[in-house]
mmCIF file of C-alpha atoms in Angstrom:
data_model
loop_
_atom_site.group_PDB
_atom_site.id
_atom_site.type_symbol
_atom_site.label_atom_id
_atom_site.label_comp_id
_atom_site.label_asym_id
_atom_site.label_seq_id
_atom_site.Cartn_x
_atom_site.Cartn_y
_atom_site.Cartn_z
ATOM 1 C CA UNK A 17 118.724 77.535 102.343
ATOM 2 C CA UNK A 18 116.796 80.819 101.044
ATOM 3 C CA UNK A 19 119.073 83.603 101.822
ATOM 4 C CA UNK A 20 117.427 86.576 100.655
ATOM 5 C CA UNK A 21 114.799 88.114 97.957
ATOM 6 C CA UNK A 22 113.632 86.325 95.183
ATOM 7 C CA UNK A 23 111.307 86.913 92.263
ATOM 8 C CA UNK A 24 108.007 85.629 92.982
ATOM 9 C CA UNK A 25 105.302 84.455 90.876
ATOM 10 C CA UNK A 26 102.014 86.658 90.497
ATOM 11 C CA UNK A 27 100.227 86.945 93.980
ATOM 12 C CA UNK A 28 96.867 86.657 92.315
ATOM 13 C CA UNK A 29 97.036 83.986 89.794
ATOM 14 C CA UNK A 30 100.538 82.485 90.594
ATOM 15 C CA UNK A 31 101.950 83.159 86.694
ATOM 16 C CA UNK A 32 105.449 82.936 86.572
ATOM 17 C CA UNK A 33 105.795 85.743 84.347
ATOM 18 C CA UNK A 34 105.307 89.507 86.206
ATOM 19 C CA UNK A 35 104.971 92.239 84.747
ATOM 20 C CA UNK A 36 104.321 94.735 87.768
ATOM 21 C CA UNK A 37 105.324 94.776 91.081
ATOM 22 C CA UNK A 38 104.203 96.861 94.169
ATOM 23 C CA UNK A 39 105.846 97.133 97.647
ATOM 24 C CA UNK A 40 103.714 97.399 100.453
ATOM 25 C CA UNK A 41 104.709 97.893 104.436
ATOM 26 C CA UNK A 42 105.652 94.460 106.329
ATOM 27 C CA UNK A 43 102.493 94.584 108.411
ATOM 28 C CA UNK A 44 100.485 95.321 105.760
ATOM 29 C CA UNK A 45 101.490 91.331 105.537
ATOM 30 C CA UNK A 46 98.160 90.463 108.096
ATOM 31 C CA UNK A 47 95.613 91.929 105.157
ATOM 32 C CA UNK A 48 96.609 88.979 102.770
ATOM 33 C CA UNK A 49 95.038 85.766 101.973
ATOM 34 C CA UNK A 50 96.811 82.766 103.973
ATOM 35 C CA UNK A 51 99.159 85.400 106.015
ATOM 36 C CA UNK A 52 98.277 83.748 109.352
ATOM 37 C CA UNK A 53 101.435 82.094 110.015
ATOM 38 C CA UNK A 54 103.709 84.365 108.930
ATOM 39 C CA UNK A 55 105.476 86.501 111.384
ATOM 40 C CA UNK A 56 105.579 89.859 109.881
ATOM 41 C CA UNK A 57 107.400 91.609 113.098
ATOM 42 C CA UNK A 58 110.202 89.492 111.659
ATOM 43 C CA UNK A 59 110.117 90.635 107.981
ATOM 44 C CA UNK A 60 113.241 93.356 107.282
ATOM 45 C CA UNK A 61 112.543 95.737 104.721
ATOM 46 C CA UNK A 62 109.123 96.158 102.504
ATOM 47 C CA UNK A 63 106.774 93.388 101.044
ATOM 48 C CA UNK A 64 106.554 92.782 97.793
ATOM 49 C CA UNK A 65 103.521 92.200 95.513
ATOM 50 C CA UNK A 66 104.088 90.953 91.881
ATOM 51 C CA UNK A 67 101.665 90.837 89.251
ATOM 52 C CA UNK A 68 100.777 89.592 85.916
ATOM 53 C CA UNK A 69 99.781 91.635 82.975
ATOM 54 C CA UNK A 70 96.038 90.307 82.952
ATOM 55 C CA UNK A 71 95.788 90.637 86.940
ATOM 56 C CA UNK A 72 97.673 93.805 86.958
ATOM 57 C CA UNK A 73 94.728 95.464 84.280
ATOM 58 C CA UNK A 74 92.348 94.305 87.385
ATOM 59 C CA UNK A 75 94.407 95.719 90.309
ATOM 60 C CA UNK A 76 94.228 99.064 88.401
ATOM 61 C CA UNK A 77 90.946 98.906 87.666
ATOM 62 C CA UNK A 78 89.951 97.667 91.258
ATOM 63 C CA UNK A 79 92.069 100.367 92.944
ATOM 64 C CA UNK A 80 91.684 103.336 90.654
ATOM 65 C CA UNK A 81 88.043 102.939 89.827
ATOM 66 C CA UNK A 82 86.423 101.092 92.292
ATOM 67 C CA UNK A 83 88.577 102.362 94.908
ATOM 68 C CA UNK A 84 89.136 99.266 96.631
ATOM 69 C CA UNK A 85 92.584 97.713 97.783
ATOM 70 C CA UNK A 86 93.164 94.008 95.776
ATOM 71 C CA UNK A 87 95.190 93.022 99.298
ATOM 72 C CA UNK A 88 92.864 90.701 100.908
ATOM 73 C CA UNK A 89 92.983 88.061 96.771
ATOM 74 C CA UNK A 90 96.726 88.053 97.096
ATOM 75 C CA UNK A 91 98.321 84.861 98.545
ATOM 76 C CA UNK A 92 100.814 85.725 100.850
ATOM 77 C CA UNK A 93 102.663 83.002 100.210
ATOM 78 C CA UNK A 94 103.664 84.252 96.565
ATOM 79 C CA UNK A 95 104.968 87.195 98.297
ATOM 80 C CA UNK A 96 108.957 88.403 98.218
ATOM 81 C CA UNK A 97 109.880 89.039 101.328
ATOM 82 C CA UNK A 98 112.911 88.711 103.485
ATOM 83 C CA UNK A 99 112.421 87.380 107.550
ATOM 84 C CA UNK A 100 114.973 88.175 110.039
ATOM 85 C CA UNK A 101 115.632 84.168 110.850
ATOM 86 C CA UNK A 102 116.981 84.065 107.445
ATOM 87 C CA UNK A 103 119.623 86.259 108.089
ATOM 88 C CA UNK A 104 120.297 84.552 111.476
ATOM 89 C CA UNK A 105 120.390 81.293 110.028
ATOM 90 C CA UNK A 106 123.378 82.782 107.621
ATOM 91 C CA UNK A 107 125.514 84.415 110.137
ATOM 92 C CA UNK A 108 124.815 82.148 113.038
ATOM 93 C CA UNK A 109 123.855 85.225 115.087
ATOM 94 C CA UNK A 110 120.647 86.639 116.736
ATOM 95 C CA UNK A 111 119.168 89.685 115.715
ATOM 96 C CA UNK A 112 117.228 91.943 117.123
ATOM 97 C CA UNK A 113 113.327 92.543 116.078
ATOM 98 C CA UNK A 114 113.646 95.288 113.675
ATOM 99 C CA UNK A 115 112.530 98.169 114.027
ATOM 100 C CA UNK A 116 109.453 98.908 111.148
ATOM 101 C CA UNK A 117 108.507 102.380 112.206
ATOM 102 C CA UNK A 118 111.388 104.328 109.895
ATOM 103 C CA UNK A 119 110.248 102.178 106.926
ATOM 104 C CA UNK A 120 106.561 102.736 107.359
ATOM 105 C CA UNK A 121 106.593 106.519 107.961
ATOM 106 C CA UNK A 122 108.976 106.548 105.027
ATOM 107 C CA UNK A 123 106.141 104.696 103.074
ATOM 108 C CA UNK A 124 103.158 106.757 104.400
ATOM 109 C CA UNK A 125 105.294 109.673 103.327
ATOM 110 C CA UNK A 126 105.900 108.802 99.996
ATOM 111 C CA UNK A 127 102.620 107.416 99.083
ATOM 112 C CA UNK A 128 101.065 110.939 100.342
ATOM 113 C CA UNK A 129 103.787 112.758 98.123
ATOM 114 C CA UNK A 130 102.397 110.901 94.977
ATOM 115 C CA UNK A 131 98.749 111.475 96.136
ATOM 116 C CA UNK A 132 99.251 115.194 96.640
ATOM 117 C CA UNK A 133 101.202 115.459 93.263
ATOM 118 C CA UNK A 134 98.181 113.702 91.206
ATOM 119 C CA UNK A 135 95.661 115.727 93.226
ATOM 120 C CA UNK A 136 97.344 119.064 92.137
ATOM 121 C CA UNK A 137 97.516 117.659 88.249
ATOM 122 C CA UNK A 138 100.721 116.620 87.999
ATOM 123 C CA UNK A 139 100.891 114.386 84.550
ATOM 124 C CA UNK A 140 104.361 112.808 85.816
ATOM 125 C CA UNK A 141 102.876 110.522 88.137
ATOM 126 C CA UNK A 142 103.264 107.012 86.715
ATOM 127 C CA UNK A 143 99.840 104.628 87.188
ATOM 128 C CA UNK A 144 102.067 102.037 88.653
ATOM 129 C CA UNK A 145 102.857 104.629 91.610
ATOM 130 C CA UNK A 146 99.393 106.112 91.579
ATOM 131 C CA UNK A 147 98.039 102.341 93.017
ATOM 132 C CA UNK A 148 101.024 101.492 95.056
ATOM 133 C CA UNK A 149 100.734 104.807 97.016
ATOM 134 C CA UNK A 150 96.452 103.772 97.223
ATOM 135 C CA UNK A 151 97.288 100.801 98.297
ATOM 136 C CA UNK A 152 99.736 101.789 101.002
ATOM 137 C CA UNK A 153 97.519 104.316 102.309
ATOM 138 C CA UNK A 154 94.632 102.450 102.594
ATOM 139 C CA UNK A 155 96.825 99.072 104.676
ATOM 140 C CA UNK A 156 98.369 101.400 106.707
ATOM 141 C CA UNK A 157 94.975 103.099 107.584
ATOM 142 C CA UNK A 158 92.952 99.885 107.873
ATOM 143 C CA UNK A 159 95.760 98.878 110.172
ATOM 144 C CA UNK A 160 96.110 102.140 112.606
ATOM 145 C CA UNK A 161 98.987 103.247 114.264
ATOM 146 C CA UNK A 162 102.045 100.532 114.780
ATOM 147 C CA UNK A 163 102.141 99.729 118.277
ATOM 148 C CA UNK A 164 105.867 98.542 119.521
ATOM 149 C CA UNK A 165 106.743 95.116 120.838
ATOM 150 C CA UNK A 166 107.317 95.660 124.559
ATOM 151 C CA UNK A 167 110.332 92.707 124.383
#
């Protein structure tokens, strides 16, 4: 029985070996490849993306200089990501849907904190932040605003 969050293979090319790894919103979820059947109002916490070294050098390049997100090549199936039946299927309990709104202001936020920091020249940003905080940005902007469940 999977329990919880486990290291997953590269989402482009399926290497076992990662190098990188970026963490993107749960409904972000619907803009990757084969994400159809998964039921991202039931994923707790943030997505995660890993990548190789050789696809990592093209997610940078795609995002940074091209300016376009690498979200719709990953396979959503090599994504980490935990879903709430998990948990129920552990303690023998229902949960309630959670609630994603806290988690994906708290992205939006940070991803514009890192934008506004490399837009006024600050050399601390790290790359790897510079194309997570892209990338969130531009899911959560392709997606609009999160509409609530009315359960």
């Amino acid at each position: 029985m999977y329990t919880g969050r486990t290291e997953k293979p590269c989402c482009l090319c399926g290497r076992p070996e990662t190098d990188h790894r970026v963490d993107i919103p749960p409904r972000a979820v619907q803009l990757l490849k084969h994400a159809g059947p998964i039921a991202w109002r039931d994923i707790e916490g943030e997505v995660s993306l890993y990548f190789c070294a050789d696809d990592w050098a093209t997610v940078r390049e795609l995002v940074l200089e091209t300016g376009m997100s690498p979200l719709s090549r990953c396979n959503a199936g090599r994504a980490s990501f935990v879903l709430r039946e998990d948990f129920e299927a552990l303690l023998n309990a229902t949960r309630e849907e959670p609630d994603q709104a806290p988690l994906e202001a708290e992205m939006r936020e940070s991803a514009r904190s890192v934008l506004d920091r490399y837009e006024n020249g600050d050399d601390n940003v790290e790359t790897r932040d510079l194309v997570e905080a892209r990338i969130v940005q531009w899911a959560l902007e392709d997606l609009g605003p999160l509409e609530r469940s009315t359960a």
